[in-house]
Short mmCIF file of C-alpha atoms and ligand atoms in Angstrom, two decimals:
data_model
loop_
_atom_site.label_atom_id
_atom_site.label_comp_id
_atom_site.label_asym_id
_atom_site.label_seq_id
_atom_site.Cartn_x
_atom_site.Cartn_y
_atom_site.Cartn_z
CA UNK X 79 -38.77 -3.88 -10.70
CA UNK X 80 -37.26 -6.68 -12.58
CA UNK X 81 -33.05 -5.44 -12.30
CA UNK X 82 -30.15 -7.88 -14.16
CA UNK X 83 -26.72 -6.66 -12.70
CA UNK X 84 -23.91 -7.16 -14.79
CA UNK X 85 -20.32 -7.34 -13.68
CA UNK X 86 -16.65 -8.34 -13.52
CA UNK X 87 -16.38 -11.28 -10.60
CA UNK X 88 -13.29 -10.10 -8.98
CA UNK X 89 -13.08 -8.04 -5.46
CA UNK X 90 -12.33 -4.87 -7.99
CA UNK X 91 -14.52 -2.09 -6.70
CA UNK X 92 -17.16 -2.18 -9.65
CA UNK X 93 -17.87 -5.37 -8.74
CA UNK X 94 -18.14 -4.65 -5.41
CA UNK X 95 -20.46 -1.80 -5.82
CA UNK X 96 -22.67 -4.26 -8.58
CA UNK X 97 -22.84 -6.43 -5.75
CA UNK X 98 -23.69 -3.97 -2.92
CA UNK X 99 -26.27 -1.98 -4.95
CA UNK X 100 -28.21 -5.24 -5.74
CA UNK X 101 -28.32 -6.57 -2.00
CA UNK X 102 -29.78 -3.03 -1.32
CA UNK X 103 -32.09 -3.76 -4.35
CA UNK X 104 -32.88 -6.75 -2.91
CA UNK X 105 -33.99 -5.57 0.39
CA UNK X 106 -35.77 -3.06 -1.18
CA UNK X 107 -38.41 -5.91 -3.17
CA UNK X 108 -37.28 -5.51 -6.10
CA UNK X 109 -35.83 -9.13 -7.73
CA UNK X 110 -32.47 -8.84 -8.87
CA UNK X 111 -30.33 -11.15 -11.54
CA UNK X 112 -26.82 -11.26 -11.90
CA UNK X 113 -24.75 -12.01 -15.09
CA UNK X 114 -21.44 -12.38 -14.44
CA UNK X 115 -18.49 -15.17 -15.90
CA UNK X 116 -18.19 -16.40 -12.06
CA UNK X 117 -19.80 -15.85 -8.77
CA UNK X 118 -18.68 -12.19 -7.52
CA UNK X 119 -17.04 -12.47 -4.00
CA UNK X 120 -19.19 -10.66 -2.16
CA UNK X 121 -22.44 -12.43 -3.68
CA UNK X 122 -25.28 -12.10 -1.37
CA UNK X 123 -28.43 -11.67 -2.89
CA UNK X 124 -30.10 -12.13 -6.16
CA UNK X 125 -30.00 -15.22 -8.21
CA UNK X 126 -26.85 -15.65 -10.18
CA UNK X 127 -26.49 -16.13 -13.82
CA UNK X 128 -22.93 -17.89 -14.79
CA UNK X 129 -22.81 -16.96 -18.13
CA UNK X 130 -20.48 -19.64 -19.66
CA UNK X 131 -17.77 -18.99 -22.70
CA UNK X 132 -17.22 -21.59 -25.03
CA UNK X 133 -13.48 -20.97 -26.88
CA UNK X 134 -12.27 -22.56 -29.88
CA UNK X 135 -9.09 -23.44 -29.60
CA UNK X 136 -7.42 -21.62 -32.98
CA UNK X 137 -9.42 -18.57 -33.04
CA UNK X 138 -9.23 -15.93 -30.90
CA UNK X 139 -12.33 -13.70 -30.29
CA UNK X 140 -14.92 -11.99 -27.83
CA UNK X 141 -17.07 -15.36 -26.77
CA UNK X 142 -17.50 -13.79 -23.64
CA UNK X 143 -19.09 -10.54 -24.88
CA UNK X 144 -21.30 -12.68 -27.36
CA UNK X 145 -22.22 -15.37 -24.77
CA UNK X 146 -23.19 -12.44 -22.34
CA UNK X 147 -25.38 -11.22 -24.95
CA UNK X 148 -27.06 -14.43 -25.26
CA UNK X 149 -27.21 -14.94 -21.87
CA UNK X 150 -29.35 -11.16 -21.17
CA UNK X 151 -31.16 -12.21 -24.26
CA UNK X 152 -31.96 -15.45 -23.20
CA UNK X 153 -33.53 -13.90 -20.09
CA UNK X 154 -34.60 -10.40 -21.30
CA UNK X 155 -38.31 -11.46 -20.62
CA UNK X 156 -37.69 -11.13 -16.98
CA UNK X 157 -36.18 -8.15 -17.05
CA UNK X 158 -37.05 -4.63 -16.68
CA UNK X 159 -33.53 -2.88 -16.58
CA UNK X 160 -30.19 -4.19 -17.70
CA UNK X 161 -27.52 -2.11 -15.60
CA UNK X 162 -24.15 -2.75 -16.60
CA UNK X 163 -21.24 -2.12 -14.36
CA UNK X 164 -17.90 -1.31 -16.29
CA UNK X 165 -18.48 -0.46 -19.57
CA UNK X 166 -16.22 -2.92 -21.44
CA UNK X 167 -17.60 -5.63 -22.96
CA UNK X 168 -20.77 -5.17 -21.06
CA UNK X 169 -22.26 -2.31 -22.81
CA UNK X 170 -21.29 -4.26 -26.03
CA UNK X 171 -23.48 -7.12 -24.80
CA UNK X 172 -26.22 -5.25 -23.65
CA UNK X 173 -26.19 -3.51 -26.62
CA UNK X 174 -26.45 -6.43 -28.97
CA UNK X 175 -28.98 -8.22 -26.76
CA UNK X 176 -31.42 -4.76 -27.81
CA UNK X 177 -30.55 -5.91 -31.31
CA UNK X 178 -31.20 -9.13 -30.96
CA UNK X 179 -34.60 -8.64 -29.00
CA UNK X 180 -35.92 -5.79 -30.40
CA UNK X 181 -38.52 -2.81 -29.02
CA UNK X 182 -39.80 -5.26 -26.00
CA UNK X 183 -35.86 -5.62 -24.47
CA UNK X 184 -35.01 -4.20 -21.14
CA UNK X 185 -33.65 -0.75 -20.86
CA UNK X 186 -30.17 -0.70 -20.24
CA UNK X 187 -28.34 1.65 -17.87
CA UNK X 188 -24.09 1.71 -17.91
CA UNK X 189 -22.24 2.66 -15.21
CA UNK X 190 -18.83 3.70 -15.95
CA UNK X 191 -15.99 3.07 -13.73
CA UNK X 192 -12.42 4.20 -14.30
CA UNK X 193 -10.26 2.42 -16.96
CA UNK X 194 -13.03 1.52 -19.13
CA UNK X 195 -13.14 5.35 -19.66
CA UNK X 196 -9.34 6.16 -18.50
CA UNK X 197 -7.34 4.07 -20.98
CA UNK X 198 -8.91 1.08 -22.40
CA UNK X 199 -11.81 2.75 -23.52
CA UNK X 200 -9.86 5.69 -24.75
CA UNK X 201 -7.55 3.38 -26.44
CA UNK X 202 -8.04 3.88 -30.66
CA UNK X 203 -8.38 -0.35 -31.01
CA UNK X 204 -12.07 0.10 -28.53
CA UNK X 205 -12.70 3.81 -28.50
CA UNK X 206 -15.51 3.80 -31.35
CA UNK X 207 -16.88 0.65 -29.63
CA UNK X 208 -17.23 1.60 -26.38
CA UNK X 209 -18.62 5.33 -27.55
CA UNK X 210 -21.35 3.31 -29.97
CA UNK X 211 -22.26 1.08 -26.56
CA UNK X 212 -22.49 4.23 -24.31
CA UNK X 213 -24.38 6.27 -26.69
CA UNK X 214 -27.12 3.50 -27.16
CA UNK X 215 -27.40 3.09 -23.76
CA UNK X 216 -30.51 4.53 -22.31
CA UNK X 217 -28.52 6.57 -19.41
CA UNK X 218 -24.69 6.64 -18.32
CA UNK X 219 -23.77 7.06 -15.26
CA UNK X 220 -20.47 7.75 -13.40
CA UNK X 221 -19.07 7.75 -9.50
CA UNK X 222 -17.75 10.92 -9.39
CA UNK X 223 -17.67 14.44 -11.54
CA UNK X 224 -14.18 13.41 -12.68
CA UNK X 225 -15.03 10.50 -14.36
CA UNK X 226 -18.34 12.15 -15.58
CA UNK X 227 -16.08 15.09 -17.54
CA UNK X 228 -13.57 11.84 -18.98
CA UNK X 229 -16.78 10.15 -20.56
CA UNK X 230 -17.73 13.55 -21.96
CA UNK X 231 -14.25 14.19 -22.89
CA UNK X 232 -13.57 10.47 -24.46
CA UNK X 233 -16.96 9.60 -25.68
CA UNK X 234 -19.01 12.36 -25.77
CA UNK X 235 -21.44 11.29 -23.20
CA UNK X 236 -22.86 12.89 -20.38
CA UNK X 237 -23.05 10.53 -17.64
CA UNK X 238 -25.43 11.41 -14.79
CA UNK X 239 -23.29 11.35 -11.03
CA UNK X 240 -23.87 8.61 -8.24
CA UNK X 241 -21.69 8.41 -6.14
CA UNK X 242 -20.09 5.23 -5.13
CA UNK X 243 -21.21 3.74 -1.80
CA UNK X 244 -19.68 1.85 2.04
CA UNK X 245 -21.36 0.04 3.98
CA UNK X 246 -20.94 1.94 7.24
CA UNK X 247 -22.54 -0.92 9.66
CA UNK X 248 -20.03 -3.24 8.42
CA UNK X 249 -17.31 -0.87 8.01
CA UNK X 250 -16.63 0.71 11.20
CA UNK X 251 -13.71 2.28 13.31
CA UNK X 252 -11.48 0.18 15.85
CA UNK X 253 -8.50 0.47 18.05
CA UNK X 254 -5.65 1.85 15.62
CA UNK X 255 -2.25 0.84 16.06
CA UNK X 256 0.86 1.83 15.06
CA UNK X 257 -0.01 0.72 11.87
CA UNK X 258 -0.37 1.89 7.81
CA UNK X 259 -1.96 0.09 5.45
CA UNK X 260 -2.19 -0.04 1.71
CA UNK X 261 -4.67 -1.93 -0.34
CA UNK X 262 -5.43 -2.74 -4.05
CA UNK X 263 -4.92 -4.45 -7.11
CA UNK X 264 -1.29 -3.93 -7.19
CA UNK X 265 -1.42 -2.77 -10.95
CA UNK X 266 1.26 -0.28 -12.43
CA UNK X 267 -1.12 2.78 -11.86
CA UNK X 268 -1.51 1.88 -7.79
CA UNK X 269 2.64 2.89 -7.46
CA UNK X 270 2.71 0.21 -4.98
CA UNK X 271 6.54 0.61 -4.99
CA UNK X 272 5.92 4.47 -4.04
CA UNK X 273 4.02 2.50 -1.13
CA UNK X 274 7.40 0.95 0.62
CA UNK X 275 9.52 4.33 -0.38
CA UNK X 276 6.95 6.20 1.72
CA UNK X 277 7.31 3.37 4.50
CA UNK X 278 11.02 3.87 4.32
CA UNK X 279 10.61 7.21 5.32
CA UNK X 280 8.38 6.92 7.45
CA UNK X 281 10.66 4.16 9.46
CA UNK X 282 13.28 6.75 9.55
CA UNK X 283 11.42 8.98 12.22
CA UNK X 284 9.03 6.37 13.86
CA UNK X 285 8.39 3.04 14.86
CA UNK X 286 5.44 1.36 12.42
CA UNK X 287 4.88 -1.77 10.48
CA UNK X 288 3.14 -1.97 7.03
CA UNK X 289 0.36 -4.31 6.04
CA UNK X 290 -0.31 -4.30 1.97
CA UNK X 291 -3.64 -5.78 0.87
CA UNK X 292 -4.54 -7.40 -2.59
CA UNK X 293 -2.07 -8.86 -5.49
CA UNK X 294 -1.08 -8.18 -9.12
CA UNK X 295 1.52 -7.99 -11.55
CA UNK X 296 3.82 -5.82 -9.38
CA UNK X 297 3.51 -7.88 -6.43
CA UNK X 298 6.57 -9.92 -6.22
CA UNK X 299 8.97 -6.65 -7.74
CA UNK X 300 7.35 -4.82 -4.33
CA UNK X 301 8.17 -7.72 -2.38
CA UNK X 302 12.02 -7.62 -3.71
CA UNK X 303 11.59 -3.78 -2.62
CA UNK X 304 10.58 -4.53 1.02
CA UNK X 305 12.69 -7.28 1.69
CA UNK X 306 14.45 -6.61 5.67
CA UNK X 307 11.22 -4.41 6.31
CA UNK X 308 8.36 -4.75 9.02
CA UNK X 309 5.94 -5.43 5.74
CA UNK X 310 3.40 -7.74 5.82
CA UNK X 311 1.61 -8.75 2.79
CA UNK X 312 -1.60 -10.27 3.41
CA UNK X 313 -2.53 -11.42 -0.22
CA UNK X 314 -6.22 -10.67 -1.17
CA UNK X 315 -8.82 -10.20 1.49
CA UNK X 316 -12.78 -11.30 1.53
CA UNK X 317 -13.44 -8.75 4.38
CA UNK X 318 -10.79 -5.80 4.54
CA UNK X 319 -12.58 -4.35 7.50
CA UNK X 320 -10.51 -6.20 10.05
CA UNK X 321 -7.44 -5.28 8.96
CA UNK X 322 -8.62 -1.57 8.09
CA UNK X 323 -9.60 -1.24 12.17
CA UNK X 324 -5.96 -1.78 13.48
CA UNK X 325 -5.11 0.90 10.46
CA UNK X 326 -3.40 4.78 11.96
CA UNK X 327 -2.91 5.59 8.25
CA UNK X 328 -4.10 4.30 4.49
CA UNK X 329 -1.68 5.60 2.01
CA UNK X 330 -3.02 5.81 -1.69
CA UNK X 331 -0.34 6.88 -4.32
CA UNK X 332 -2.45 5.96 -7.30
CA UNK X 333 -1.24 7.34 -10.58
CA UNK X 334 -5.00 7.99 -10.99
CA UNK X 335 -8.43 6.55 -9.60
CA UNK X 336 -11.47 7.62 -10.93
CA UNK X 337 -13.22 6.93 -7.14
CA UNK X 338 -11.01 5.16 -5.04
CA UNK X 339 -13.39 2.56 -2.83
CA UNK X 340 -10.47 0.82 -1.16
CA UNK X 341 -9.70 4.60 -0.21
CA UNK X 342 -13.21 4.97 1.30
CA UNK X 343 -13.37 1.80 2.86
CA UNK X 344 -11.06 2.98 4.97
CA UNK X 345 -12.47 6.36 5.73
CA UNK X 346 -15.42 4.75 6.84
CA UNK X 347 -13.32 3.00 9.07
CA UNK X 348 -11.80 6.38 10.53
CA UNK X 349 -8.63 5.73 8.60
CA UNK X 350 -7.65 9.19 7.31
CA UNK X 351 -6.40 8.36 3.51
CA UNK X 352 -3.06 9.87 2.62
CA UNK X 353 -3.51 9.98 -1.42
CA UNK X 354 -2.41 11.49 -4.82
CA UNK X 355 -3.93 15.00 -5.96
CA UNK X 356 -5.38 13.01 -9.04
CA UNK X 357 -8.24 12.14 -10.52
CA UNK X 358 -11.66 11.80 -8.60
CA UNK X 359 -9.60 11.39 -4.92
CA UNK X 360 -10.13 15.25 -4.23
CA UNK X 361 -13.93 14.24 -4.55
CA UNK X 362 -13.85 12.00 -1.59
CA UNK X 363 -10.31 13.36 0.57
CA UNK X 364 -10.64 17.31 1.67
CA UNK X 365 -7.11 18.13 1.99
CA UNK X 366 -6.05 17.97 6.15
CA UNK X 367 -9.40 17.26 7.08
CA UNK X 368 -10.00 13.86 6.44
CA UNK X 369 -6.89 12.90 4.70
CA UNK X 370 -4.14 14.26 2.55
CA UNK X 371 -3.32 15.15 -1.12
CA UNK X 372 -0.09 15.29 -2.67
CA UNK X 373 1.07 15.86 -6.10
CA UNK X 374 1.28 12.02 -7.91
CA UNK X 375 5.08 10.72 -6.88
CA UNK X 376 5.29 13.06 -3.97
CA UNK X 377 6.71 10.50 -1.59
CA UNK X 378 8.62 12.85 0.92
CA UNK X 379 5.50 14.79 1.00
CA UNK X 380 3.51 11.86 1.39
CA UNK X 381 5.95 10.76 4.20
CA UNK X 382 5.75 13.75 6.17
CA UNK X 383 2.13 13.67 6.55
CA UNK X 384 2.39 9.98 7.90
CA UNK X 385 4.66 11.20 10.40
CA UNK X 386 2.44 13.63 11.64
CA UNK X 387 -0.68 11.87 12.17
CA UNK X 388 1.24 8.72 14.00
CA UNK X 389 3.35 11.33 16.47
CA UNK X 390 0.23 13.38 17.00
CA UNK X 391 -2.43 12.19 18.27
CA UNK X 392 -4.99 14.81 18.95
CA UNK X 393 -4.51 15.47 14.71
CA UNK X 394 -5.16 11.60 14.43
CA UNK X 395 -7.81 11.59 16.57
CA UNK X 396 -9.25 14.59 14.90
CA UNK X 397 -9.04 13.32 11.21
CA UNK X 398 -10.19 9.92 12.25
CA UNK X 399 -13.33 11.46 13.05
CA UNK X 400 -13.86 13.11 9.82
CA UNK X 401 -12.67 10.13 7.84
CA UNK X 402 -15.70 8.48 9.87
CA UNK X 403 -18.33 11.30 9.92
CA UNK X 404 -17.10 11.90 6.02
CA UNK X 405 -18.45 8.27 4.42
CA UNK X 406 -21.56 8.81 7.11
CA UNK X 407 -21.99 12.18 5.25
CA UNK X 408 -21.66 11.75 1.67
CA UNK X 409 -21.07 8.10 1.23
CA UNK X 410 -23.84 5.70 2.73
CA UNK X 411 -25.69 3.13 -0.18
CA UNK X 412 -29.41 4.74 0.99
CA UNK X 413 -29.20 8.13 -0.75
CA UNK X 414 -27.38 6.40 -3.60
CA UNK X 415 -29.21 3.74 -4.32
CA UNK X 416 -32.29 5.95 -4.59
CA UNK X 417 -30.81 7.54 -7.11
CA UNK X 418 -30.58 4.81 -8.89
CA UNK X 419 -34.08 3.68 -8.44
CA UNK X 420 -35.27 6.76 -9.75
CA UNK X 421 -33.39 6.23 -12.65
CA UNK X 422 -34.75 3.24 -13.74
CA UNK X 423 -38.81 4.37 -12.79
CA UNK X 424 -37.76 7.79 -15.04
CA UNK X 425 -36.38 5.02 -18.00
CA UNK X 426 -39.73 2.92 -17.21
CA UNK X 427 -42.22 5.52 -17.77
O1 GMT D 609 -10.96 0.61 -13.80
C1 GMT D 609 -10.29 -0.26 -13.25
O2 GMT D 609 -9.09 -0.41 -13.45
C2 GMT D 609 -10.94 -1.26 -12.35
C3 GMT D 609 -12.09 -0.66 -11.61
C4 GMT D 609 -12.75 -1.72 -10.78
O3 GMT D 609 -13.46 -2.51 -11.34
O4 GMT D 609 -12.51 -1.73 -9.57
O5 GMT D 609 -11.69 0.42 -10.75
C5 GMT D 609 -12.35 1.62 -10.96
O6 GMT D 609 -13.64 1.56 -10.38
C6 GMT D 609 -13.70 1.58 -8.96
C7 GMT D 609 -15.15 1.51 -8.53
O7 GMT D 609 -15.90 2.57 -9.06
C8 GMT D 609 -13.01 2.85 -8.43
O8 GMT D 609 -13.03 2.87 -7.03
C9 GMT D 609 -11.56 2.90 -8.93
O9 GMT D 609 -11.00 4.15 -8.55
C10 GMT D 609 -11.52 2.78 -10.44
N1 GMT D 609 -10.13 2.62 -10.89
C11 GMT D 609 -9.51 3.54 -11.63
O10 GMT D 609 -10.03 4.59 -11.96
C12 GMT D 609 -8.12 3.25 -12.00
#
């Protein structure tokens, strides 16, 4: 099949799943094209499409949505299947390429992802919008039941379930030290502060140190927070994997996630997740088997469970081998990525 791949170009886990799904695309014959504003960090297969958005300089307006339109348009020929990753603006574009090419344009498949459903989507100023795109979208899909029962609940959609994916040859266990690690974009809804008030805690009872991953907004305010601390912040990260090896512990305090990849990277590295009860994270963590859940803000809680796993070893060693067997389980790209295949044949037919 002829697959375009749209997404945002940032190390965000959409993108990183876009990117992922069409190396294992790749591999499998089919020939894959990617539309995205910039090349996508983890880029390794396909040819890539820059699309390019002029701006006028006193009006403001969507010129990337339109010039992504024009872009899949401008290619739609050589396509079979548009799949969009994150819904906003690319089911927008897609959407208006089918307009502008008529009955002979690709099928398009949207894959939600977690904010585009969560709040921006839901927000009144996009909500009709986003629900039009989705709706004329040949199929919807979603990572996780959660998100699946959001799109229903927001749009009125029902989004078919695939699961996220890791790349478990790439993402493997190593010699854990004393360490925990946190990673993401360092938004509002990560609680990155609730991050160094766990670490606090934790420093009270045992010796550790405290690598953070990624940047944002709330960066420097955590920074402030952690001043005097063993904290190390690393700043964004091509390849996580090295650093997710030396990890005892991954603590997740998200307000809400709708997957949670940066969580199961580090599963797959046998880094048992400690994580908020919210959102799709029970999908991926069962509860003091390879992780644990507490309610959103529970730091003490939180705290106490990092204790645990770096005084007791046999319990570490134990739930690092279900954070490992866990993404070999449920979470390898093969099964997924199937899925996906069969989606588009079923839309081709
Ligand atoms: O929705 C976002 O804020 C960004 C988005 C992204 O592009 O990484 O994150 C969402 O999609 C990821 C990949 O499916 C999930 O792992 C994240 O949990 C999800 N973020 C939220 O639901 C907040």
């Amino acid at each position: 099949m002829r697959i375009g791949l749209v997404c945002h170009a940032t190390l965000g886990g959409s993108g990183v799943i876009a990117t992922e799904l069409g190396e294992v695309l790749a591999r499998r014959g089919h020939e894959v094209h990617f539309f995205c504003a910039s090349r996508p960090p983890r880029l390794r297969a396909g040819t890539l499409h820059e699309v390019r958005a002029p701006r006028h300089e006193l009006f403001p307006g969507g010129e990337y949505a339109l010039a992504l339109a024009s872009a899949l348009a401008e290619h739609a020929a050589q396509l079979d299947v548009v799949h969009v990753h994150y819904a906003i603006p690319h089911a927008t574009s897609a959407w208006l390429m089918r307009q502008l090419i008529g009955a002979k344009a690709p099928q398009v498949v949207t894959t939600v992802h977690g904010t585009d459903v969560l709040t921006l989507g839901a927000d009144p100023a996009l909500q009709p919008v986003v629900k039009g795109s989705l709706s004329a979208s040949a199929a919807v899909t979603a990572p996780t039941r959660y998100l699946a029962a959001e799109a229903k609940r927001v749009f009125g959609v029902d989004a078919q379930v695939i699961g996220n994916f890791v790349d478990t040859a790439h993402f493997t266990p190593g010699k854990p030290t004393r360490t925990l690690l946190h990673g993401s974009n360092f938004r509002p809804l990560k609680r990155v502060g609730d991050v160094v008030r766990i670490f606090e805690r934790v420093l009270k009872q045992v010796d550790a140190r405290l690598v953070m991953v990624g940047d944002g907004p709330e960066r420097a305010a955590v920074e402030a927070q952690a001043k005097g601390l063993p904290v190390t912040f690393v700043g964004e990260q091509a390849d996580v994997a090295p650093l997710l090896r030396e990890g005892a512990v991954f603590l997740f305090p998200s307000e809400t996630e709708s997957f949670g990849l940066a969580a199961l990277e580090a599963l797959a590295c046998g880094v048992p997740v400690i994580a908020s009860r919210t959102g799709g994270l029970p999908e991926l963590i069962d509860d003091g088997v390879n992780g644990w859940l507490r309610p959103v803000g529970d730091v003490d809680g939180m705290a106490g469970r990092a204790v645990a796993l770096l005084t007791d070893p046999d319990l570490h060693t134990r739930m690092s081998a279900a954070a490992r067997e866990s993404a070999l389980q449920r979470w390898q790209p093969g099964p997924q990525v199937d899925r996906y295949e069969a989606l588009y044949r079923a839309l081709l037919t």
